[in-house]
Amino acid sequence: QLSWSKGGGQAVPRLLAGGPNMKDDGQHMWRLKHFNRPVYCNVCETLLVGLRKQGLCCTFCKFTAHERCARRAPLSCISTYAKSRKDTSAQSHVWVKGGCEASKCDKCQKKIKSFQSLTGLHCVWCHLKIHEECQPSVPPTCDCGALRDHILPPSAIYPVVLVSASPRAAPLATRSRFLLSFPLSPALQIIPVPDTHPLLVFVNPKSGGKQGERVLRKFQYLLNPRQVYNLMKGGPAPGLNFFRDVPDFRILVCGGDGTVGWILDAIDKANLPRRPPVAVLPLGTGNDLARCLRWGGGYDGENLRKILKDMESSSLLPMDRWLVQVTPENPAEKGDPVPYEIINNYFSIGVDASIAHRFHLMREKYPEKFNSRMKNKLWYFEFATSETIFATCKKLKEYLTIECCGQPLDLSGALSGVAVLNIPSMHGGSNLWGETKKPLGEARNVGGGSQPQAVTDPETLKTCVQDLSDRRLEVVGLEGVIEMGQIYTGLKSAGKRLAKCSEITTLKCLPMQIDGEPWMQPPCTIRITHKNQAPMLLAPPPRSSSFFGIKKGPHES
Ligand SMILES: [Zn+2]
Ligand SMILES: [Zn+2]
Ligand SMILES: [Zn+2]
Ligand SMILES: [Zn+2]
């Protein structure tokens, strides 16, 4: 968000945009930035001074200028695509002066000292930093550096018109699709560098406070800005269409679990020739899915290059996704709308959903009281121990029947809630099923066969491992509000295991929730059936170093 407009004229700063919102190459993407170190203007080469030490910095190439100098800045920003087929032979380094403070030269390994002037050169693609005097001895070809597996260099993106004039012409259908999708920008097509996995990044800038916008900008610098999409500008469809025919592309979703669900739905609908694997950079709090995939509970400013390197050593994990069909008993009776059609994480009825519903209403009313994971857990405890919630759900078994794969489930005992789990984490890390003994990703399709049987025998259930790829759901009975409070705050780890099954029918319902979104549901029948499996990327296990600095784990190098 820039308030800078006094310069006027041709130097009006462009708002942050990604992918199809970018028009022509060459223009810098200015951002007003405060510096806590001496920085020199790329235009007049004098110090950026003043009380606030602020200046304009280009998000794409880090060209930096006084506000008064920006209008004289050359239109020298990066090229994001090849304008002619001659450009596509080899990528050369694109050097920009400055931005090398306190770095070592990647050519001669000596420190790049600043003599109170614009010092050193950095390449906007491979991010090498060198002395100006070392430039002649650096080979001109740029391989895009350490992140080359993820980067689409400009030489990999062609205008469609030029491609169609070549023997490798794009099919007409492809061309018309791009022309329809991007009426305002040149129609482009990707021909990636062989043996790379170009990354398509979706950022939800509304997730995680200012973190979302920072992550968006950083990826626009680390990768080709045409790989990075702001979900608030046109959603996921433009990015998925642009990457449609790229073999081996991967997706990184930066946002909460809800954002991941949104992207998985969009992939379902896009009908791509191959379903791309999805990694998650969790923004905000909650993030049960990201936690289960080892990407953590919330991004906290870690180095994004490291996260991209972790993606290279991640493994594929197919994740079950479940379709929920709600048929109301009386179609005229109006309840809240059902929030999702698909369960990625969990579904619950009764005490847990009721607590979540109250939590949801309170958070809408007082958002400032619900801004950290610890506070949220305490609120859950507060709600969980309240008498009114207990009263609502006390006689749950009188209103509810559950059938698993045709067998009715025994709901005897003092049940006040039932949770149906796909992943081993709920409400920011609580595990209702209990300890997973085998590491995630090893147990597959327990019992074998394509039609898994329901497991309801209590002895067998004790040894069942929760698995998000086994085409089954875990059903857990929740006894009461006190127990829920203990589970949320980590005093107790699990509810009562009822079944491991692949289909559920319930009757006459109450407060419910899907993936953390609660609602009140009038009497109805709910069918939960397996929809599909989405390939997800499971982060490498955290490296634990032992004596002698030897690193454990399957991903040692
Ligand atoms: Zn620039
Ligand atoms: Zn200047
Ligand atoms: Zn380079
Ligand atoms: Zn050097």
Coordinates of C-alpha atoms and ligand atoms in Angstrom, one line a residue:
Q1 CA 0.0 0.0 0.0
L2 CA 1.7 3.1 -1.2
S3 CA 0.6 6.6 -0.3
W4 CA 3.4 8.0 -2.5
S5 CA 1.9 10.1 -5.3
K6 CA 3.6 13.5 -5.0
G7 CA 6.1 12.6 -7.8
G8 CA 3.2 12.2 -10.2
G9 CA 3.9 11.8 -13.9
Q10 CA 5.5 8.7 -15.2
A11 CA 6.8 7.5 -11.9
V12 CA 3.5 6.6 -10.3
P13 CA 4.3 3.5 -8.2
R14 CA 2.6 0.3 -9.3
L15 CA 0.7 -1.6 -6.8
L16 CA 1.9 -5.1 -5.9
A17 CA 0.6 -7.6 -8.4
G18 CA 1.5 -11.0 -9.5
G19 CA 1.1 -13.1 -12.6
P20 CA -1.5 -12.0 -15.0
N21 CA -1.8 -8.6 -13.4
M22 CA 1.7 -7.7 -14.5
K23 CA 1.6 -5.8 -17.8
D24 CA 4.9 -4.9 -19.4
D25 CA 8.3 -5.8 -18.3
G26 CA 10.9 -3.1 -17.5
Q27 CA 8.8 -1.1 -15.0
H28 CA 9.9 -1.3 -11.4
M29 CA 7.5 -2.4 -8.7
W30 CA 8.1 0.3 -6.2
R31 CA 7.6 -0.1 -2.5
L32 CA 8.3 2.5 0.2
K33 CA 10.8 0.9 2.5
H34 CA 12.5 1.9 5.8
F35 CA 16.2 1.0 6.0
N36 CA 18.1 0.4 9.2
R37 CA 21.5 0.5 7.5
P38 CA 23.1 3.0 5.1
V39 CA 21.8 2.5 1.6
Y40 CA 22.7 4.4 -1.6
C41 CA 20.4 5.6 -4.4
N42 CA 20.8 3.6 -7.6
V43 CA 20.0 6.8 -9.6
C44 CA 22.0 9.6 -8.0
E45 CA 24.4 7.3 -6.1
T46 CA 24.2 9.4 -2.9
L47 CA 23.2 8.2 0.5
L48 CA 19.5 7.8 1.2
V49 CA 19.3 10.1 4.2
G50 CA 16.7 11.9 6.2
L51 CA 15.1 11.3 9.6
R52 CA 13.3 8.2 8.5
K53 CA 15.9 6.7 6.2
Q54 CA 13.3 5.7 3.7
G55 CA 13.3 5.3 0.0
L56 CA 11.7 3.3 -2.8
C57 CA 12.9 -0.2 -3.4
C58 CA 11.8 -2.4 -6.3
T59 CA 10.3 -5.7 -5.2
F60 CA 11.5 -7.5 -8.3
C61 CA 15.1 -6.3 -8.7
K62 CA 15.9 -4.4 -5.5
F63 CA 16.7 -1.2 -7.4
T64 CA 16.6 1.5 -4.8
A65 CA 16.0 5.2 -5.2
H66 CA 15.2 8.5 -3.4
E67 CA 11.5 9.3 -3.8
R68 CA 12.6 12.3 -5.8
C69 CA 14.9 10.3 -8.0
A70 CA 12.5 7.4 -8.8
R71 CA 10.9 9.3 -11.8
R72 CA 14.4 9.4 -13.4
A73 CA 15.1 5.7 -12.8
P74 CA 15.7 3.8 -16.1
L75 CA 13.0 1.3 -17.0
S76 CA 15.5 -1.4 -16.4
C77 CA 13.6 -3.8 -14.3
I78 CA 13.8 -7.6 -15.0
S79 CA 12.4 -9.2 -18.1
T80 CA 10.0 -11.9 -16.9
Y81 CA 9.6 -13.6 -20.3
A82 CA 11.4 -14.0 -23.6
K83 CA 10.3 -11.4 -26.2
S84 CA 11.8 -13.2 -29.2
R85 CA 12.9 -16.8 -29.8
K86 CA 16.5 -15.5 -29.9
D87 CA 16.3 -14.6 -26.2
T88 CA 15.6 -18.2 -25.3
S89 CA 19.0 -19.8 -26.0
A90 CA 20.7 -19.1 -22.6
Q91 CA 20.0 -17.0 -19.6
S92 CA 22.6 -14.4 -18.8
H93 CA 23.1 -12.8 -15.4
V94 CA 21.2 -9.7 -14.8
W95 CA 23.3 -7.5 -12.6
V96 CA 22.0 -4.7 -10.4
K97 CA 24.3 -2.4 -8.5
G98 CA 24.3 -2.4 -4.7
G99 CA 22.4 -4.6 -2.2
C100 CA 25.7 -6.3 -1.2
E101 CA 26.3 -4.8 2.2
A102 CA 28.2 -7.1 4.6
S103 CA 28.3 -9.9 2.1
K104 CA 31.1 -12.0 0.7
C105 CA 31.9 -12.0 -3.0
D106 CA 30.7 -15.2 -4.5
K107 CA 33.6 -15.1 -7.0
C108 CA 36.7 -14.2 -4.9
Q109 CA 35.2 -15.0 -1.4
K110 CA 36.5 -11.6 0.0
K111 CA 34.2 -9.3 1.8
I112 CA 32.4 -6.7 -0.3
K113 CA 33.3 -3.5 1.5
S114 CA 31.3 -0.4 1.2
F115 CA 33.3 2.8 0.6
Q116 CA 30.4 5.1 1.2
S117 CA 29.0 4.5 -2.2
L118 CA 26.9 2.1 -4.2
T119 CA 28.9 -1.1 -3.9
G120 CA 29.0 -4.5 -5.5
L121 CA 26.6 -6.2 -8.0
H122 CA 23.9 -8.8 -7.4
C123 CA 22.2 -10.9 -10.0
V124 CA 18.4 -10.8 -9.8
W125 CA 18.0 -14.4 -11.0
C126 CA 20.8 -16.5 -9.3
H127 CA 21.3 -13.9 -6.4
L128 CA 25.1 -14.1 -6.7
K129 CA 26.8 -11.1 -5.1
I130 CA 30.1 -10.0 -6.5
H131 CA 32.7 -7.1 -6.6
E132 CA 32.3 -5.0 -9.7
E133 CA 35.9 -5.7 -10.5
C134 CA 35.2 -9.5 -10.3
Q135 CA 32.4 -9.3 -13.0
P136 CA 34.7 -9.9 -16.0
S137 CA 35.9 -13.2 -14.5
V138 CA 32.3 -14.5 -13.9
P139 CA 31.0 -16.6 -16.8
P140 CA 28.0 -14.8 -18.4
T141 CA 25.6 -17.7 -18.3
C142 CA 23.2 -17.6 -15.3
D143 CA 21.9 -21.0 -14.1
C144 CA 19.4 -19.4 -11.7
G145 CA 21.5 -20.4 -8.7
A146 CA 20.5 -22.6 -5.7
L147 CA 16.8 -22.3 -6.4
R148 CA 17.0 -23.3 -10.1
D149 CA 14.8 -26.3 -9.5
H150 CA 11.9 -24.0 -8.7
I151 CA 12.5 -21.0 -11.0
L152 CA 11.0 -20.3 -14.4
P153 CA 13.7 -18.2 -16.1
P154 CA 12.4 -15.7 -18.6
S155 CA 13.8 -17.9 -21.3
A156 CA 11.1 -20.5 -20.4
I157 CA 8.2 -18.2 -21.0
Y158 CA 7.2 -17.3 -24.6
P159 CA 4.5 -15.2 -26.1
V160 CA 2.0 -17.7 -27.6
V161 CA 2.0 -15.9 -31.0
L162 CA 5.7 -16.6 -31.4
V163 CA 5.4 -20.2 -30.3
S164 CA 2.6 -20.8 -32.8
A165 CA 4.8 -19.5 -35.6
S166 CA 7.3 -22.3 -34.8
P167 CA 7.1 -26.0 -35.6
R168 CA 6.3 -26.7 -32.0
A169 CA 3.0 -24.7 -32.4
A170 CA 0.6 -24.7 -29.5
P171 CA -2.7 -26.3 -30.2
L172 CA -5.4 -23.9 -31.0
A173 CA -7.4 -24.8 -27.9
T174 CA -4.4 -23.8 -25.7
R175 CA -4.0 -20.5 -27.5
S176 CA -7.7 -19.5 -27.2
R177 CA -7.8 -20.5 -23.6
F178 CA -4.9 -18.2 -22.7
L179 CA -6.3 -15.4 -24.8
L180 CA -9.6 -15.7 -23.0
S181 CA -8.0 -15.8 -19.6
F182 CA -5.6 -12.9 -20.0
P183 CA -7.3 -10.3 -22.2
L184 CA -5.0 -7.5 -20.8
S185 CA -1.6 -9.2 -20.9
P186 CA 0.4 -10.9 -23.6
A187 CA -0.7 -14.5 -24.0
L188 CA 2.2 -16.5 -22.7
Q189 CA 3.1 -20.1 -22.6
I190 CA 5.6 -22.0 -20.5
I191 CA 8.3 -24.4 -21.8
P192 CA 10.2 -25.2 -18.7
V193 CA 13.9 -26.1 -18.3
P194 CA 14.1 -29.9 -18.5
D195 CA 14.4 -31.7 -15.2
T196 CA 13.2 -28.8 -13.1
H197 CA 10.0 -28.5 -11.0
P198 CA 8.7 -25.0 -11.6
L199 CA 6.9 -23.8 -8.6
L200 CA 3.5 -22.1 -8.7
V201 CA 3.1 -20.0 -5.5
F202 CA -0.3 -18.9 -4.2
V203 CA -0.3 -16.4 -1.4
N204 CA -3.3 -15.3 0.6
P205 CA -2.2 -11.9 1.8
K206 CA -5.0 -11.8 4.3
S207 CA -3.6 -14.7 6.3
G208 CA -1.2 -14.1 9.2
G209 CA -1.4 -10.3 9.4
K210 CA 1.4 -8.6 7.5
Q211 CA 3.2 -11.9 7.0
G212 CA 1.2 -12.7 3.9
E213 CA 2.2 -9.5 2.0
R214 CA 5.9 -9.9 3.0
V215 CA 5.9 -13.5 1.8
L216 CA 4.3 -12.4 -1.5
R217 CA 7.0 -9.8 -2.1
K218 CA 9.9 -12.2 -1.1
F219 CA 8.8 -14.9 -3.5
Q220 CA 8.4 -12.3 -6.2
Y221 CA 12.1 -11.5 -5.7
L222 CA 13.3 -15.1 -5.2
L223 CA 11.4 -16.6 -8.2
N224 CA 10.0 -15.2 -11.5
P225 CA 7.2 -12.8 -10.4
R226 CA 5.0 -14.7 -13.0
Q227 CA 5.1 -17.7 -10.8
V228 CA 3.7 -15.9 -7.8
Y229 CA -0.1 -15.2 -7.5
N230 CA -1.9 -13.0 -5.0
L231 CA -5.1 -15.0 -4.3
M232 CA -7.0 -11.7 -3.6
K233 CA -6.5 -10.8 -7.2
G234 CA -8.4 -13.3 -9.3
G235 CA -8.1 -16.4 -7.1
P236 CA -6.3 -19.6 -8.2
A237 CA -7.7 -20.1 -11.7
P238 CA -5.3 -17.9 -13.6
G239 CA -2.2 -19.5 -12.1
L240 CA -3.6 -23.0 -12.6
N241 CA -4.4 -22.2 -16.3
F242 CA -1.0 -20.7 -16.9
F243 CA 0.8 -23.8 -15.5
R244 CA -1.7 -26.3 -16.9
D245 CA 0.6 -28.0 -19.4
V246 CA 3.8 -27.8 -17.4
P247 CA 5.0 -31.3 -16.6
D248 CA 6.3 -31.7 -13.0
F249 CA 5.2 -28.4 -11.6
R250 CA 4.6 -28.1 -7.9
I251 CA 2.4 -25.8 -5.9
L252 CA 3.2 -23.9 -2.7
V253 CA 0.1 -22.5 -0.9
C254 CA 0.9 -19.7 1.6
G255 CA -2.1 -19.3 3.9
G256 CA -4.2 -21.1 6.5
D257 CA -5.9 -24.6 6.2
G258 CA -8.9 -22.8 4.6
T259 CA -6.7 -21.5 1.8
V260 CA -5.2 -25.0 1.2
G261 CA -8.8 -26.4 0.9
W262 CA -9.6 -23.6 -1.5
I263 CA -6.7 -24.5 -3.8
L264 CA -7.4 -28.3 -3.6
D265 CA -11.0 -27.5 -4.7
A266 CA -9.7 -25.4 -7.5
I267 CA -7.4 -28.2 -8.6
D268 CA -10.4 -30.6 -8.6
K269 CA -12.3 -28.2 -10.8
A270 CA -9.4 -27.3 -13.1
N271 CA -9.2 -30.8 -14.5
L272 CA -5.5 -30.7 -15.1
P273 CA -3.7 -33.3 -17.2
R274 CA -1.7 -34.3 -14.0
R275 CA -2.5 -33.4 -10.4
P276 CA 0.3 -31.3 -9.0
P277 CA 1.6 -32.0 -5.5
V278 CA 1.0 -29.3 -2.9
A279 CA 3.2 -28.0 -0.1
V280 CA 2.0 -25.5 2.5
L281 CA 3.6 -22.4 4.0
P282 CA 1.3 -22.0 7.0
L283 CA 0.3 -18.4 7.8
G284 CA -1.7 -17.3 10.8
T285 CA -2.7 -19.7 13.6
G286 CA -4.4 -23.1 13.6
N287 CA -3.0 -24.8 10.5
D288 CA -3.6 -28.4 11.5
L289 CA -3.0 -29.7 8.0
A290 CA 0.3 -27.9 7.6
R291 CA 1.4 -29.3 11.0
C292 CA 0.6 -32.9 10.0
L293 CA 2.6 -32.4 6.8
R294 CA 5.5 -31.1 9.0
W295 CA 5.5 -27.6 7.5
G296 CA 4.9 -26.2 11.0
G297 CA 2.0 -24.5 12.8
G298 CA 2.7 -21.0 11.6
Y299 CA 5.4 -19.2 9.6
D300 CA 7.5 -17.0 11.8
G301 CA 9.8 -15.2 9.4
E302 CA 12.1 -18.2 8.6
N303 CA 14.3 -18.0 5.5
L304 CA 12.2 -18.8 2.5
R305 CA 15.2 -20.2 0.6
K306 CA 15.4 -22.9 3.3
I307 CA 11.8 -23.7 2.9
L308 CA 12.2 -24.0 -0.9
K309 CA 15.2 -26.3 -0.3
D310 CA 13.1 -28.4 2.1
M311 CA 10.6 -28.8 -0.7
E312 CA 13.2 -30.4 -2.9
S313 CA 13.8 -33.2 -0.3
S314 CA 10.1 -33.5 0.6
S315 CA 8.2 -36.7 -0.2
L316 CA 4.8 -37.4 -1.7
L317 CA 1.9 -38.3 0.5
P318 CA -1.6 -38.9 -0.9
M319 CA -4.2 -37.3 1.3
D320 CA -7.8 -38.6 1.5
R321 CA -10.5 -36.0 0.9
W322 CA -14.1 -36.7 1.9
L323 CA -17.3 -35.5 0.3
V324 CA -20.1 -34.4 2.8
Q325 CA -23.7 -34.5 1.6
V326 CA -26.2 -33.0 4.0
T327 CA -29.9 -33.8 3.4
P328 CA -32.2 -31.9 5.8
E329 CA -35.2 -33.8 7.1
N330 CA -37.4 -30.8 6.5
P331 CA -36.1 -28.8 3.5
A332 CA -38.2 -25.8 4.6
E333 CA -36.4 -25.5 8.0
K334 CA -33.6 -23.0 7.6
G335 CA -30.3 -23.7 9.4
D336 CA -26.9 -22.1 8.8
P337 CA -25.4 -22.9 5.4
V338 CA -23.1 -25.9 5.4
P339 CA -19.6 -24.3 5.2
Y340 CA -17.8 -26.9 3.0
E341 CA -18.6 -29.8 0.7
I342 CA -15.3 -31.4 1.4
I343 CA -13.6 -32.5 4.6
N344 CA -9.8 -32.3 4.5
N345 CA -9.2 -32.2 8.2
Y346 CA -12.1 -33.2 10.5
F347 CA -15.8 -33.1 11.1
S348 CA -17.5 -33.1 14.5
I349 CA -20.9 -33.0 16.1
G350 CA -21.9 -32.0 19.6
V351 CA -19.7 -30.7 22.3
D352 CA -16.6 -30.0 20.3
A353 CA -18.6 -28.3 17.5
S354 CA -20.6 -26.4 20.1
I355 CA -17.5 -25.0 21.7
A356 CA -16.1 -24.1 18.3
H357 CA -19.4 -22.4 17.4
R358 CA -19.2 -20.2 20.5
F359 CA -15.5 -19.6 19.9
H360 CA -16.3 -18.5 16.3
L361 CA -19.0 -16.1 17.4
M362 CA -16.8 -14.6 20.1
R363 CA -13.8 -14.2 17.7
E364 CA -16.0 -12.4 15.2
K365 CA -17.1 -10.0 17.9
Y366 CA -13.7 -9.5 19.7
P367 CA -11.0 -10.4 17.1
E368 CA -8.2 -8.8 19.2
K369 CA -8.7 -11.3 22.0
F370 CA -8.1 -14.3 19.7
N371 CA -4.8 -13.4 18.1
S372 CA -2.4 -16.1 19.5
R373 CA -2.4 -19.9 19.7
M374 CA -2.0 -19.9 23.5
K375 CA -4.8 -17.4 24.0
N376 CA -7.0 -19.4 21.7
K377 CA -6.4 -22.5 23.6
L378 CA -7.3 -20.8 26.9
W379 CA -10.5 -19.5 25.3
Y380 CA -11.4 -23.0 24.3
F381 CA -10.8 -24.2 27.8
E382 CA -13.0 -21.4 29.1
F383 CA -15.9 -22.3 26.7
A384 CA -15.4 -26.0 27.2
T385 CA -16.1 -25.8 30.9
S386 CA -19.2 -23.7 30.6
E387 CA -22.5 -25.3 31.8
T388 CA -24.7 -24.2 28.9
I389 CA -22.6 -26.1 26.4
F390 CA -22.7 -29.1 28.5
A391 CA -26.5 -29.0 28.7
T392 CA -26.9 -28.8 24.9
C393 CA -25.0 -31.9 24.2
K394 CA -25.6 -34.1 27.3
K395 CA -28.1 -36.4 25.7
L396 CA -26.4 -36.6 22.4
K397 CA -27.0 -40.4 21.8
E398 CA -30.8 -39.8 21.9
Y399 CA -30.5 -37.5 18.9
L400 CA -27.8 -39.3 16.9
T401 CA -27.2 -42.6 15.2
I402 CA -24.0 -43.4 13.3
E403 CA -23.6 -46.1 10.7
C404 CA -20.1 -47.1 9.5
C405 CA -20.1 -49.0 6.2
G406 CA -23.7 -50.3 7.0
Q407 CA -23.0 -51.3 10.6
P408 CA -24.6 -49.2 13.4
L409 CA -22.1 -47.9 15.8
D410 CA -22.4 -48.5 19.6
L411 CA -22.8 -45.0 21.1
S412 CA -23.3 -46.2 24.7
G413 CA -21.7 -44.3 27.5
A414 CA -21.8 -40.7 28.4
L415 CA -21.1 -39.3 25.0
S416 CA -21.6 -35.6 24.3
G417 CA -19.8 -35.4 21.1
V418 CA -18.4 -37.3 18.1
A419 CA -15.4 -36.3 16.0
V420 CA -14.6 -37.7 12.6
L421 CA -11.0 -37.3 11.8
N422 CA -9.0 -37.4 8.6
I423 CA -5.7 -35.9 9.9
P424 CA -4.1 -36.3 13.3
S425 CA -4.4 -32.7 14.4
M426 CA -7.4 -30.5 15.4
H427 CA -7.7 -26.9 16.7
G428 CA -4.0 -26.2 16.4
G429 CA -2.3 -29.4 17.4
S430 CA -4.7 -31.4 19.6
N431 CA -4.8 -35.1 18.6
L432 CA -8.1 -36.7 19.5
W433 CA -7.2 -40.1 18.2
G434 CA -4.1 -40.3 20.4
E435 CA -0.5 -41.2 19.7
T436 CA 0.5 -42.2 16.2
K437 CA 3.0 -45.0 16.8
K438 CA 4.3 -45.4 13.3
P439 CA 5.7 -42.3 11.6
L440 CA 3.3 -40.6 9.2
G441 CA 3.6 -41.8 5.7
E442 CA 4.6 -45.4 6.4
A443 CA 1.4 -47.2 7.1
R444 CA -0.7 -47.7 4.0
N445 CA -4.1 -49.1 3.5
V446 CA -4.2 -51.3 6.6
G447 CA -6.1 -54.4 5.8
G448 CA -5.3 -54.0 2.1
G449 CA -7.8 -54.1 -0.8
S450 CA -9.5 -51.2 -2.5
Q451 CA -12.6 -51.3 -0.2
P452 CA -11.4 -51.0 3.4
Q453 CA -13.6 -52.5 6.0
A454 CA -14.8 -50.6 9.1
V455 CA -12.8 -51.5 12.3
T456 CA -15.1 -51.3 15.4
D457 CA -13.6 -54.0 17.6
P458 CA -12.2 -52.1 20.7
E459 CA -9.1 -54.3 21.0
T460 CA -8.2 -53.9 17.3
L461 CA -8.9 -50.1 17.6
K462 CA -6.3 -49.8 20.3
T463 CA -3.5 -50.7 17.9
C464 CA -4.8 -48.7 14.9
V465 CA -2.5 -46.0 13.6
Q466 CA -4.1 -42.9 12.2
D467 CA -3.2 -42.4 8.6
L468 CA -4.3 -39.7 6.2
S469 CA -3.9 -41.9 3.1
D470 CA -5.7 -45.1 4.2
R471 CA -9.1 -44.2 2.7
R472 CA -10.7 -44.3 6.2
L473 CA -11.8 -41.9 8.8
E474 CA -11.3 -42.2 12.5
V475 CA -14.4 -41.7 14.7
V476 CA -13.8 -40.6 18.3
G477 CA -16.4 -40.3 21.0
L478 CA -16.0 -37.3 23.3
E479 CA -17.3 -37.7 26.8
G480 CA -17.8 -34.3 28.2
V481 CA -16.8 -30.7 28.3
I482 CA -14.2 -31.2 31.0
E483 CA -12.5 -33.8 28.9
M484 CA -12.6 -31.4 25.9
G485 CA -11.0 -28.7 27.9
Q486 CA -8.3 -31.1 28.9
I487 CA -7.7 -32.2 25.3
Y488 CA -7.5 -28.6 24.0
T489 CA -5.0 -27.6 26.6
G490 CA -2.9 -30.7 26.2
L491 CA -3.7 -32.3 29.6
K492 CA -5.2 -35.3 27.9
S493 CA -4.4 -36.5 24.5
A494 CA -7.3 -38.6 23.2
G495 CA -11.0 -39.3 23.3
K496 CA -12.6 -42.7 23.2
R497 CA -11.8 -44.6 19.9
L498 CA -15.1 -45.7 18.3
A499 CA -14.3 -46.8 14.8
K500 CA -12.0 -46.6 11.8
C501 CA -14.3 -46.5 8.9
S502 CA -14.9 -45.2 5.4
E503 CA -18.6 -44.1 5.4
I504 CA -20.9 -42.5 8.0
T505 CA -24.6 -41.8 8.2
T506 CA -25.9 -39.6 11.0
L507 CA -29.5 -38.6 11.8
K508 CA -31.1 -35.8 13.8
C509 CA -28.3 -33.3 14.3
L510 CA -26.9 -30.5 16.4
P511 CA -23.9 -28.1 16.3
M512 CA -21.4 -29.4 13.7
Q513 CA -18.1 -28.3 12.2
I514 CA -16.0 -29.0 9.2
D515 CA -12.3 -28.1 9.3
G516 CA -12.8 -25.6 12.1
E517 CA -15.9 -23.9 10.5
P518 CA -18.9 -24.4 12.9
W519 CA -22.6 -24.2 12.1
M520 CA -26.0 -25.2 13.6
Q521 CA -27.6 -27.9 11.6
P522 CA -31.3 -28.8 11.9
P523 CA -32.3 -32.6 11.8
C524 CA -30.7 -34.2 8.8
T525 CA -28.9 -37.2 7.3
I526 CA -25.3 -36.8 6.5
R527 CA -23.3 -39.0 4.2
I528 CA -19.6 -38.8 4.2
T529 CA -17.9 -40.7 1.3
H530 CA -14.4 -40.9 0.0
K531 CA -13.9 -38.3 -2.8
N532 CA -10.3 -38.6 -3.9
Q533 CA -6.7 -38.4 -2.8
A534 CA -4.7 -35.3 -3.3
P535 CA -0.9 -35.6 -3.6
M536 CA 0.6 -33.5 -0.8
L537 CA 4.3 -32.8 -0.1
L538 CA 5.4 -34.0 3.3
A539 CA 8.4 -32.0 4.6
P540 CA 11.6 -33.8 5.5
P541 CA 11.8 -34.8 9.2
P542 CA 13.5 -32.1 11.3
R543 CA 17.2 -32.8 11.3
S544 CA 18.5 -33.8 14.7
S545 CA 22.3 -33.6 15.0
S546 CA 24.1 -36.1 17.1
F547 CA 27.7 -36.1 18.5
F548 CA 30.4 -35.5 15.8
G549 CA 27.9 -33.4 13.8
I550 CA 26.6 -36.4 12.0
K551 CA 23.1 -35.7 10.8
K552 CA 20.4 -38.3 11.1
G553 CA 17.4 -38.9 8.9
P554 CA 16.8 -40.1 5.4
H555 CA 17.7 -36.7 3.8
E556 CA 21.3 -36.4 5.0
S557 CA 23.6 -35.0 2.3
Ligands
ZN1 ZN 12.9 -3.4 -10.6
ZN2 ZN 18.8 9.7 -5.5
ZN3 ZN 22.7 -14.9 -12.3
ZN4 ZN 35.2 -10.5 -5.7

